Amino acid sequence: MSRARSAALTAIAVATAACSGSTVASVTPPDTGVFVVSGDPESPSGATYTFVGTDSGVAYDLAGVLYKPLGPGPFPAVILSHGHDGNAAFYASLLAPTMVSWGLVCIATNYTHATGVPVGAPGDTTQPGASQANVLRAHETYKLLARLGYVDMSRVALHGHSMGAFVTVAVAGAYPFDFRVASHTGGGVRPPQIVSGPGPTLTQAAKIRTPYQQHHGDADSTVPLSFDERLDSLFTAEGLQHELYVYPGETHDQSRTDTTMLARVHDWYTAHGMF
């Protein structure tokens, strides 16, 4: 199938979904709203998207990027969650080309901690990381996948870095049965003496039922390795399928594109039925 034809089919699928509701019966469509994909998600640079609407009384103003493999699908998908030093487009550009080559649709939305882009809604810049505003944004992004017409909603993963890893933990805890598998780099849960902030709490993480893989550099001076070790201990106590990999000498941002990390994520996703 040509990219031009695929782009046209994408536009038709989005327009049809907007009129008729979700393409997957188990995913409730937004109450109102317009979802627009601009460009060709099969191109090396992907496409952009916007969603402006209301769902369950919450007003959304979302923007992000979308990448897909060649062909009609259905494909598995991953929600990529960015850290504080960038936005959806920047983070997705680092990982999506590799993940698309695995056969994944990749979608990323801008969170309240994004830089260089409008803040959007819900929430504002005072609500970074694992805030309820970002949990809602991430889950609405999940629901947008159902409107594309080429995503297998039984095979959706979560992956994030830094504050995006915090979002990933919080979303997996808030919606424990929506995602097939999850992974992150440079994340974890905050210790009890930090009573507020962007990191998720043990209470949020305790609700996770999704098999979870963690990656952390032991030279990370931004998010301490102890955050992921604490999450690892929780998962062990809960009997959750999980893995924690520690990367000697790696700093915070080195872990997010480490080739060994990506190979391990691919194997984790394979083992849990994504491919």
PDB file of N, CA and C in Angstrom, residues 179-268:
ATOM      1  N   PHE A 179      -3.883  -2.109  29.833  1.00  0.00           N
ATOM      2  CA  PHE A 179      -2.609  -2.191  29.134  1.00  0.00           C
ATOM      3  C   PHE A 179      -2.000  -3.586  29.250  1.00  0.00           C
ATOM      4  N   ARG A 180      -1.430  -4.054  28.139  1.00  0.00           N
ATOM      5  CA  ARG A 180      -0.864  -5.395  28.094  1.00  0.00           C
ATOM      6  C   ARG A 180       0.452  -5.484  28.873  1.00  0.00           C
ATOM      7  N   VAL A 181       1.258  -4.423  28.797  1.00  0.00           N
ATOM      8  CA  VAL A 181       2.595  -4.445  29.376  1.00  0.00           C
ATOM      9  C   VAL A 181       3.057  -3.007  29.551  1.00  0.00           C
ATOM     10  N   ALA A 182       4.044  -2.785  30.430  1.00  0.00           N
ATOM     11  CA  ALA A 182       4.555  -1.435  30.656  1.00  0.00           C
ATOM     12  C   ALA A 182       6.060  -1.483  30.890  1.00  0.00           C
ATOM     13  N   SER A 183       6.705  -0.342  30.640  1.00  0.00           N
ATOM     14  CA  SER A 183       8.148  -0.231  30.852  1.00  0.00           C
ATOM     15  C   SER A 183       8.504   1.233  31.030  1.00  0.00           C
ATOM     16  N   HIS A 184       9.647   1.483  31.651  1.00  0.00           N
ATOM     17  CA  HIS A 184      10.109   2.863  31.761  1.00  0.00           C
ATOM     18  C   HIS A 184      11.606   2.919  32.012  1.00  0.00           C
ATOM     19  N   THR A 185      12.152   4.127  31.856  1.00  0.00           N
ATOM     20  CA  THR A 185      13.546   4.411  32.174  1.00  0.00           C
ATOM     21  C   THR A 185      13.589   5.604  33.127  1.00  0.00           C
ATOM     22  N   GLY A 186      14.491   5.525  34.109  1.00  0.00           N
ATOM     23  CA  GLY A 186      14.708   6.656  35.010  1.00  0.00           C
ATOM     24  C   GLY A 186      13.489   7.098  35.782  1.00  0.00           C
ATOM     25  N   GLY A 187      12.751   6.152  36.360  1.00  0.00           N
ATOM     26  CA  GLY A 187      11.529   6.490  37.095  1.00  0.00           C
ATOM     27  C   GLY A 187      11.472   5.836  38.459  1.00  0.00           C
ATOM     28  N   GLY A 188      10.258   5.425  38.839  1.00  0.00           N
ATOM     29  CA  GLY A 188      10.048   4.801  40.138  1.00  0.00           C
ATOM     30  C   GLY A 188       9.004   5.536  40.955  1.00  0.00           C
ATOM     31  N   VAL A 189       9.036   5.354  42.270  1.00  0.00           N
ATOM     32  CA  VAL A 189       8.093   6.022  43.168  1.00  0.00           C
ATOM     33  C   VAL A 189       8.876   6.829  44.204  1.00  0.00           C
ATOM     34  N   ARG A 190       8.283   7.922  44.635  1.00  0.00           N
ATOM     35  CA  ARG A 190       8.978   8.794  45.574  1.00  0.00           C
ATOM     36  C   ARG A 190       8.919   8.217  46.993  1.00  0.00           C
ATOM     37  N   PRO A 191       9.912   8.515  47.820  1.00  0.00           N
ATOM     38  CA  PRO A 191       9.922   8.029  49.200  1.00  0.00           C
ATOM     39  C   PRO A 191       8.907   8.781  50.050  1.00  0.00           C
ATOM     40  N   PRO A 192       8.520   8.239  51.215  1.00  0.00           N
ATOM     41  CA  PRO A 192       7.456   8.845  52.015  1.00  0.00           C
ATOM     42  C   PRO A 192       7.798  10.228  52.556  1.00  0.00           C
ATOM     43  N   GLN A 193       9.086  10.528  52.720  1.00  0.00           N
ATOM     44  CA  GLN A 193       9.438  11.849  53.245  1.00  0.00           C
ATOM     45  C   GLN A 193       9.218  12.967  52.225  1.00  0.00           C
ATOM     46  N   ILE A 194       9.060  12.613  50.957  1.00  0.00           N
ATOM     47  CA  ILE A 194       8.699  13.606  49.934  1.00  0.00           C
ATOM     48  C   ILE A 194       7.183  13.569  49.810  1.00  0.00           C
ATOM     49  N   VAL A 195       6.514  14.485  50.466  1.00  0.00           N
ATOM     50  CA  VAL A 195       5.060  14.400  50.620  1.00  0.00           C
ATOM     51  C   VAL A 195       4.299  14.891  49.391  1.00  0.00           C
ATOM     52  N   SER A 196       4.967  15.604  48.494  1.00  0.00           N
ATOM     53  CA  SER A 196       4.320  16.040  47.269  1.00  0.00           C
ATOM     54  C   SER A 196       5.387  16.184  46.197  1.00  0.00           C
ATOM     55  N   GLY A 197       4.936  16.319  44.960  1.00  0.00           N
ATOM     56  CA  GLY A 197       5.885  16.447  43.867  1.00  0.00           C
ATOM     57  C   GLY A 197       5.471  15.604  42.685  1.00  0.00           C
ATOM     58  N   PRO A 198       6.300  15.549  41.648  1.00  0.00           N
ATOM     59  CA  PRO A 198       5.907  14.881  40.402  1.00  0.00           C
ATOM     60  C   PRO A 198       5.944  13.368  40.450  1.00  0.00           C
ATOM     61  N   GLY A 199       6.667  12.794  41.417  1.00  0.00           N
ATOM     62  CA  GLY A 199       6.759  11.344  41.491  1.00  0.00           C
ATOM     63  C   GLY A 199       5.497  10.704  42.024  1.00  0.00           C
ATOM     64  N   PRO A 200       5.159   9.498  41.538  1.00  0.00           N
ATOM     65  CA  PRO A 200       3.982   8.795  42.065  1.00  0.00           C
ATOM     66  C   PRO A 200       4.244   8.247  43.459  1.00  0.00           C
ATOM     67  N   THR A 201       3.185   7.945  44.164  1.00  0.00           N
ATOM     68  CA  THR A 201       3.280   7.368  45.506  1.00  0.00           C
ATOM     69  C   THR A 201       3.193   5.846  45.434  1.00  0.00           C
ATOM     70  N   LEU A 202       3.565   5.198  46.524  1.00  0.00           N
ATOM     71  CA  LEU A 202       3.388   3.753  46.613  1.00  0.00           C
ATOM     72  C   LEU A 202       1.920   3.363  46.471  1.00  0.00           C
ATOM     73  N   THR A 203       1.037   4.207  46.967  1.00  0.00           N
ATOM     74  CA  THR A 203      -0.397   3.923  46.863  1.00  0.00           C
ATOM     75  C   THR A 203      -0.838   3.866  45.411  1.00  0.00           C
ATOM     76  N   GLN A 204      -0.351   4.808  44.599  1.00  0.00           N
ATOM     77  CA  GLN A 204      -0.681   4.779  43.168  1.00  0.00           C
ATOM     78  C   GLN A 204      -0.115   3.517  42.512  1.00  0.00           C
ATOM     79  N   ALA A 205       1.128   3.180  42.835  1.00  0.00           N
ATOM     80  CA  ALA A 205       1.777   2.045  42.192  1.00  0.00           C
ATOM     81  C   ALA A 205       1.212   0.714  42.648  1.00  0.00           C
ATOM     82  N   ALA A 206       0.667   0.652  43.854  1.00  0.00           N
ATOM     83  CA  ALA A 206       0.178  -0.614  44.403  1.00  0.00           C
ATOM     84  C   ALA A 206      -0.996  -1.181  43.626  1.00  0.00           C
ATOM     85  N   LYS A 207      -1.637  -0.363  42.824  1.00  0.00           N
ATOM     86  CA  LYS A 207      -2.792  -0.826  42.048  1.00  0.00           C
ATOM     87  C   LYS A 207      -2.402  -1.405  40.695  1.00  0.00           C
ATOM     88  N   ILE A 208      -1.116  -1.366  40.358  1.00  0.00           N
ATOM     89  CA  ILE A 208      -0.660  -1.857  39.056  1.00  0.00           C
ATOM     90  C   ILE A 208      -0.818  -3.371  38.985  1.00  0.00           C
ATOM     91  N   ARG A 209      -1.378  -3.851  37.880  1.00  0.00           N
ATOM     92  CA  ARG A 209      -1.489  -5.282  37.611  1.00  0.00           C
ATOM     93  C   ARG A 209      -0.820  -5.645  36.287  1.00  0.00           C
ATOM     94  N   THR A 210      -0.277  -4.677  35.604  1.00  0.00           N
ATOM     95  CA  THR A 210       0.353  -4.857  34.306  1.00  0.00           C
ATOM     96  C   THR A 210       1.806  -5.309  34.480  1.00  0.00           C
ATOM     97  N   PRO A 211       2.244  -6.355  33.785  1.00  0.00           N
ATOM     98  CA  PRO A 211       3.665  -6.732  33.850  1.00  0.00           C
ATOM     99  C   PRO A 211       4.552  -5.533  33.525  1.00  0.00           C
ATOM    100  N   TYR A 212       5.581  -5.319  34.350  1.00  0.00           N
ATOM    101  CA  TYR A 212       6.284  -4.036  34.316  1.00  0.00           C
ATOM    102  C   TYR A 212       7.800  -4.247  34.302  1.00  0.00           C
ATOM    103  N   GLN A 213       8.470  -3.556  33.383  1.00  0.00           N
ATOM    104  CA  GLN A 213       9.927  -3.624  33.278  1.00  0.00           C
ATOM    105  C   GLN A 213      10.529  -2.239  33.532  1.00  0.00           C
ATOM    106  N   GLN A 214      11.553  -2.171  34.413  1.00  0.00           N
ATOM    107  CA  GLN A 214      12.181  -0.916  34.812  1.00  0.00           C
ATOM    108  C   GLN A 214      13.660  -0.901  34.395  1.00  0.00           C
ATOM    109  N   HIS A 215      14.137   0.308  34.051  1.00  0.00           N
ATOM    110  CA  HIS A 215      15.534   0.495  33.652  1.00  0.00           C
ATOM    111  C   HIS A 215      16.047   1.772  34.315  1.00  0.00           C
ATOM    112  N   HIS A 216      17.252   1.701  34.894  1.00  0.00           N
ATOM    113  CA  HIS A 216      17.763   2.870  35.622  1.00  0.00           C
ATOM    114  C   HIS A 216      19.290   2.854  35.627  1.00  0.00           C
ATOM    115  N   GLY A 217      19.897   3.992  35.317  1.00  0.00           N
ATOM    116  CA  GLY A 217      21.341   4.136  35.416  1.00  0.00           C
ATOM    117  C   GLY A 217      21.756   4.387  36.856  1.00  0.00           C
ATOM    118  N   ASP A 218      22.847   3.750  37.293  1.00  0.00           N
ATOM    119  CA  ASP A 218      23.242   3.937  38.688  1.00  0.00           C
ATOM    120  C   ASP A 218      24.000   5.240  38.916  1.00  0.00           C
ATOM    121  N   ALA A 219      24.264   5.998  37.836  1.00  0.00           N
ATOM    122  CA  ALA A 219      24.854   7.332  37.973  1.00  0.00           C
ATOM    123  C   ALA A 219      23.818   8.426  37.729  1.00  0.00           C
ATOM    124  N   ASP A 220      22.559   8.077  37.853  1.00  0.00           N
ATOM    125  CA  ASP A 220      21.459   9.025  37.653  1.00  0.00           C
ATOM    126  C   ASP A 220      21.390   9.985  38.840  1.00  0.00           C
ATOM    127  N   SER A 221      21.656  11.267  38.588  1.00  0.00           N
ATOM    128  CA  SER A 221      21.589  12.275  39.645  1.00  0.00           C
ATOM    129  C   SER A 221      20.308  13.093  39.585  1.00  0.00           C
ATOM    130  N   THR A 222      19.410  12.751  38.659  1.00  0.00           N
ATOM    131  CA  THR A 222      18.137  13.461  38.525  1.00  0.00           C
ATOM    132  C   THR A 222      17.026  12.729  39.259  1.00  0.00           C
ATOM    133  N   VAL A 223      16.851  11.463  38.945  1.00  0.00           N
ATOM    134  CA  VAL A 223      15.924  10.598  39.676  1.00  0.00           C
ATOM    135  C   VAL A 223      16.768   9.492  40.312  1.00  0.00           C
ATOM    136  N   PRO A 224      16.883   9.460  41.619  1.00  0.00           N
ATOM    137  CA  PRO A 224      17.744   8.468  42.258  1.00  0.00           C
ATOM    138  C   PRO A 224      17.328   7.033  41.936  1.00  0.00           C
ATOM    139  N   LEU A 225      18.307   6.157  41.817  1.00  0.00           N
ATOM    140  CA  LEU A 225      18.033   4.742  41.604  1.00  0.00           C
ATOM    141  C   LEU A 225      17.113   4.190  42.692  1.00  0.00           C
ATOM    142  N   SER A 226      17.182   4.752  43.889  1.00  0.00           N
ATOM    143  CA  SER A 226      16.341   4.272  44.990  1.00  0.00           C
ATOM    144  C   SER A 226      14.858   4.356  44.674  1.00  0.00           C
ATOM    145  N   PHE A 227      14.457   5.292  43.796  1.00  0.00           N
ATOM    146  CA  PHE A 227      13.048   5.384  43.396  1.00  0.00           C
ATOM    147  C   PHE A 227      12.608   4.083  42.711  1.00  0.00           C
ATOM    148  N   ASP A 228      13.427   3.591  41.787  1.00  0.00           N
ATOM    149  CA  ASP A 228      13.070   2.356  41.094  1.00  0.00           C
ATOM    150  C   ASP A 228      13.269   1.137  41.981  1.00  0.00           C
ATOM    151  N   GLU A 229      14.242   1.185  42.869  1.00  0.00           N
ATOM    152  CA  GLU A 229      14.426   0.071  43.792  1.00  0.00           C
ATOM    153  C   GLU A 229      13.221  -0.055  44.716  1.00  0.00           C
ATOM    154  N   ARG A 230      12.663   1.058  45.106  1.00  0.00           N
ATOM    155  CA  ARG A 230      11.472   1.039  45.971  1.00  0.00           C
ATOM    156  C   ARG A 230      10.280   0.449  45.216  1.00  0.00           C
ATOM    157  N   LEU A 231      10.148   0.828  43.952  1.00  0.00           N
ATOM    158  CA  LEU A 231       9.069   0.270  43.129  1.00  0.00           C
ATOM    159  C   LEU A 231       9.292  -1.218  42.902  1.00  0.00           C
ATOM    160  N   ASP A 232      10.529  -1.611  42.677  1.00  0.00           N
ATOM    161  CA  ASP A 232      10.861  -3.020  42.494  1.00  0.00           C
ATOM    162  C   ASP A 232      10.483  -3.832  43.731  1.00  0.00           C
ATOM    163  N   SER A 233      10.757  -3.289  44.910  1.00  0.00           N
ATOM    164  CA  SER A 233      10.404  -3.985  46.152  1.00  0.00           C
ATOM    165  C   SER A 233       8.897  -4.142  46.290  1.00  0.00           C
ATOM    166  N   LEU A 234       8.150  -3.115  45.898  1.00  0.00           N
ATOM    167  CA  LEU A 234       6.692  -3.205  45.924  1.00  0.00           C
ATOM    168  C   LEU A 234       6.204  -4.309  44.999  1.00  0.00           C
ATOM    169  N   PHE A 235       6.715  -4.326  43.775  1.00  0.00           N
ATOM    170  CA  PHE A 235       6.286  -5.346  42.813  1.00  0.00           C
ATOM    171  C   PHE A 235       6.613  -6.753  43.319  1.00  0.00           C
ATOM    172  N   THR A 236       7.769  -6.899  43.943  1.00  0.00           N
ATOM    173  CA  THR A 236       8.138  -8.202  44.507  1.00  0.00           C
ATOM    174  C   THR A 236       7.146  -8.613  45.592  1.00  0.00           C
ATOM    175  N   ALA A 237       6.817  -7.680  46.471  1.00  0.00           N
ATOM    176  CA  ALA A 237       5.871  -7.973  47.553  1.00  0.00           C
ATOM    177  C   ALA A 237       4.482  -8.308  47.014  1.00  0.00           C
ATOM    178  N   GLU A 238       4.102  -7.654  45.919  1.00  0.00           N
ATOM    179  CA  GLU A 238       2.781  -7.880  45.328  1.00  0.00           C
ATOM    180  C   GLU A 238       2.738  -9.120  44.449  1.00  0.00           C
ATOM    181  N   GLY A 239       3.888  -9.693  44.127  1.00  0.00           N
ATOM    182  CA  GLY A 239       3.927 -10.858  43.251  1.00  0.00           C
ATOM    183  C   GLY A 239       3.684 -10.521  41.791  1.00  0.00           C
ATOM    184  N   LEU A 240       3.919  -9.260  41.421  1.00  0.00           N
ATOM    185  CA  LEU A 240       3.713  -8.832  40.037  1.00  0.00           C
ATOM    186  C   LEU A 240       4.885  -9.274  39.165  1.00  0.00           C
ATOM    187  N   GLN A 241       4.599  -9.678  37.938  1.00  0.00           N
ATOM    188  CA  GLN A 241       5.667  -9.968  36.985  1.00  0.00           C
ATOM    189  C   GLN A 241       6.412  -8.670  36.687  1.00  0.00           C
ATOM    190  N   HIS A 242       7.705  -8.659  36.935  1.00  0.00           N
ATOM    191  CA  HIS A 242       8.459  -7.423  36.738  1.00  0.00           C
ATOM    192  C   HIS A 242       9.942  -7.727  36.597  1.00  0.00           C
ATOM    193  N   GLU A 243      10.678  -6.751  36.083  1.00  0.00           N
ATOM    194  CA  GLU A 243      12.127  -6.818  35.987  1.00  0.00           C
ATOM    195  C   GLU A 243      12.690  -5.420  36.242  1.00  0.00           C
ATOM    196  N   LEU A 244      13.809  -5.359  36.935  1.00  0.00           N
ATOM    197  CA  LEU A 244      14.560  -4.118  37.110  1.00  0.00           C
ATOM    198  C   LEU A 244      15.983  -4.342  36.613  1.00  0.00           C
ATOM    199  N   TYR A 245      16.391  -3.515  35.639  1.00  0.00           N
ATOM    200  CA  TYR A 245      17.753  -3.552  35.120  1.00  0.00           C
ATOM    201  C   TYR A 245      18.467  -2.271  35.523  1.00  0.00           C
ATOM    202  N   VAL A 246      19.657  -2.426  36.082  1.00  0.00           N
ATOM    203  CA  VAL A 246      20.485  -1.291  36.479  1.00  0.00           C
ATOM    204  C   VAL A 246      21.684  -1.213  35.532  1.00  0.00           C
ATOM    205  N   TYR A 247      21.973   0.011  35.050  1.00  0.00           N
ATOM    206  CA  TYR A 247      23.002   0.225  34.043  1.00  0.00           C
ATOM    207  C   TYR A 247      24.195   0.949  34.681  1.00  0.00           C
ATOM    208  N   PRO A 248      25.291   0.233  34.906  1.00  0.00           N
ATOM    209  CA  PRO A 248      26.449   0.815  35.592  1.00  0.00           C
ATOM    210  C   PRO A 248      27.010   2.025  34.832  1.00  0.00           C
ATOM    211  N   GLY A 249      27.197   3.116  35.571  1.00  0.00           N
ATOM    212  CA  GLY A 249      27.819   4.304  35.009  1.00  0.00           C
ATOM    213  C   GLY A 249      26.918   5.176  34.167  1.00  0.00           C
ATOM    214  N   GLU A 250      25.683   4.764  33.938  1.00  0.00           N
ATOM    215  CA  GLU A 250      24.806   5.555  33.076  1.00  0.00           C
ATOM    216  C   GLU A 250      24.114   6.666  33.852  1.00  0.00           C
ATOM    217  N   THR A 251      24.043   7.828  33.212  1.00  0.00           N
ATOM    218  CA  THR A 251      23.350   8.970  33.785  1.00  0.00           C
ATOM    219  C   THR A 251      21.869   8.911  33.428  1.00  0.00           C
ATOM    220  N   HIS A 252      21.137   9.910  33.882  1.00  0.00           N
ATOM    221  CA  HIS A 252      19.686   9.925  33.717  1.00  0.00           C
ATOM    222  C   HIS A 252      19.265   9.783  32.255  1.00  0.00           C
ATOM    223  N   ASP A 253      19.809  10.620  31.396  1.00  0.00           N
ATOM    224  CA  ASP A 253      19.340  10.626  30.016  1.00  0.00           C
ATOM    225  C   ASP A 253      19.979   9.543  29.157  1.00  0.00           C
ATOM    226  N   GLN A 254      21.100   8.990  29.588  1.00  0.00           N
ATOM    227  CA  GLN A 254      21.700   7.912  28.811  1.00  0.00           C
ATOM    228  C   GLN A 254      20.804   6.689  28.745  1.00  0.00           C
ATOM    229  N   SER A 255      20.086   6.423  29.816  1.00  0.00           N
ATOM    230  CA  SER A 255      19.280   5.202  29.860  1.00  0.00           C
ATOM    231  C   SER A 255      18.109   5.236  28.896  1.00  0.00           C
ATOM    232  N   ARG A 256      17.632   6.425  28.532  1.00  0.00           N
ATOM    233  CA  ARG A 256      16.390   6.484  27.745  1.00  0.00           C
ATOM    234  C   ARG A 256      16.549   5.994  26.313  1.00  0.00           C
ATOM    235  N   THR A 257      17.791   5.967  25.777  1.00  0.00           N
ATOM    236  CA  THR A 257      18.004   5.479  24.417  1.00  0.00           C
ATOM    237  C   THR A 257      19.018   4.340  24.365  1.00  0.00           C
ATOM    238  N   ASP A 258      19.366   3.775  25.482  1.00  0.00           N
ATOM    239  CA  ASP A 258      20.340   2.684  25.543  1.00  0.00           C
ATOM    240  C   ASP A 258      19.881   1.516  24.654  1.00  0.00           C
ATOM    241  N   THR A 259      20.775   1.033  23.795  1.00  0.00           N
ATOM    242  CA  THR A 259      20.382  -0.025  22.858  1.00  0.00           C
ATOM    243  C   THR A 259      20.070  -1.337  23.577  1.00  0.00           C
ATOM    244  N   THR A 260      20.794  -1.621  24.653  1.00  0.00           N
ATOM    245  CA  THR A 260      20.484  -2.821  25.422  1.00  0.00           C
ATOM    246  C   THR A 260      19.108  -2.697  26.069  1.00  0.00           C
ATOM    247  N   MET A 261      18.802  -1.507  26.595  1.00  0.00           N
ATOM    248  CA  MET A 261      17.475  -1.278  27.167  1.00  0.00           C
ATOM    249  C   MET A 261      16.399  -1.554  26.126  1.00  0.00           C
ATOM    250  N   LEU A 262      16.566  -1.025  24.927  1.00  0.00           N
ATOM    251  CA  LEU A 262      15.543  -1.212  23.892  1.00  0.00           C
ATOM    252  C   LEU A 262      15.386  -2.683  23.528  1.00  0.00           C
ATOM    253  N   ALA A 263      16.488  -3.408  23.449  1.00  0.00           N
ATOM    254  CA  ALA A 263      16.400  -4.843  23.159  1.00  0.00           C
ATOM    255  C   ALA A 263      15.645  -5.581  24.263  1.00  0.00           C
ATOM    256  N   ARG A 264      15.887  -5.169  25.513  1.00  0.00           N
ATOM    257  CA  ARG A 264      15.189  -5.805  26.626  1.00  0.00           C
ATOM    258  C   ARG A 264      13.708  -5.458  26.631  1.00  0.00           C
ATOM    259  N   VAL A 265      13.369  -4.233  26.281  1.00  0.00           N
ATOM    260  CA  VAL A 265      11.957  -3.856  26.173  1.00  0.00           C
ATOM    261  C   VAL A 265      11.283  -4.679  25.087  1.00  0.00           C
ATOM    262  N   HIS A 266      11.943  -4.824  23.944  1.00  0.00           N
ATOM    263  CA  HIS A 266      11.375  -5.630  22.857  1.00  0.00           C
ATOM    264  C   HIS A 266      11.121  -7.060  23.330  1.00  0.00           C
ATOM    265  N   ASP A 267      12.094  -7.644  24.030  1.00  0.00           N
ATOM    266  CA  ASP A 267      11.926  -9.017  24.520  1.00  0.00           C
ATOM    267  C   ASP A 267      10.795  -9.103  25.545  1.00  0.00           C
ATOM    268  N   TRP A 268      10.676  -8.080  26.405  1.00  0.00           N
ATOM    269  CA  TRP A 268       9.612  -8.041  27.417  1.00  0.00           C
ATOM    270  C   TRP A 268       8.242  -7.974  26.750  1.00  0.00           C
TER     271      TRP A 268
END
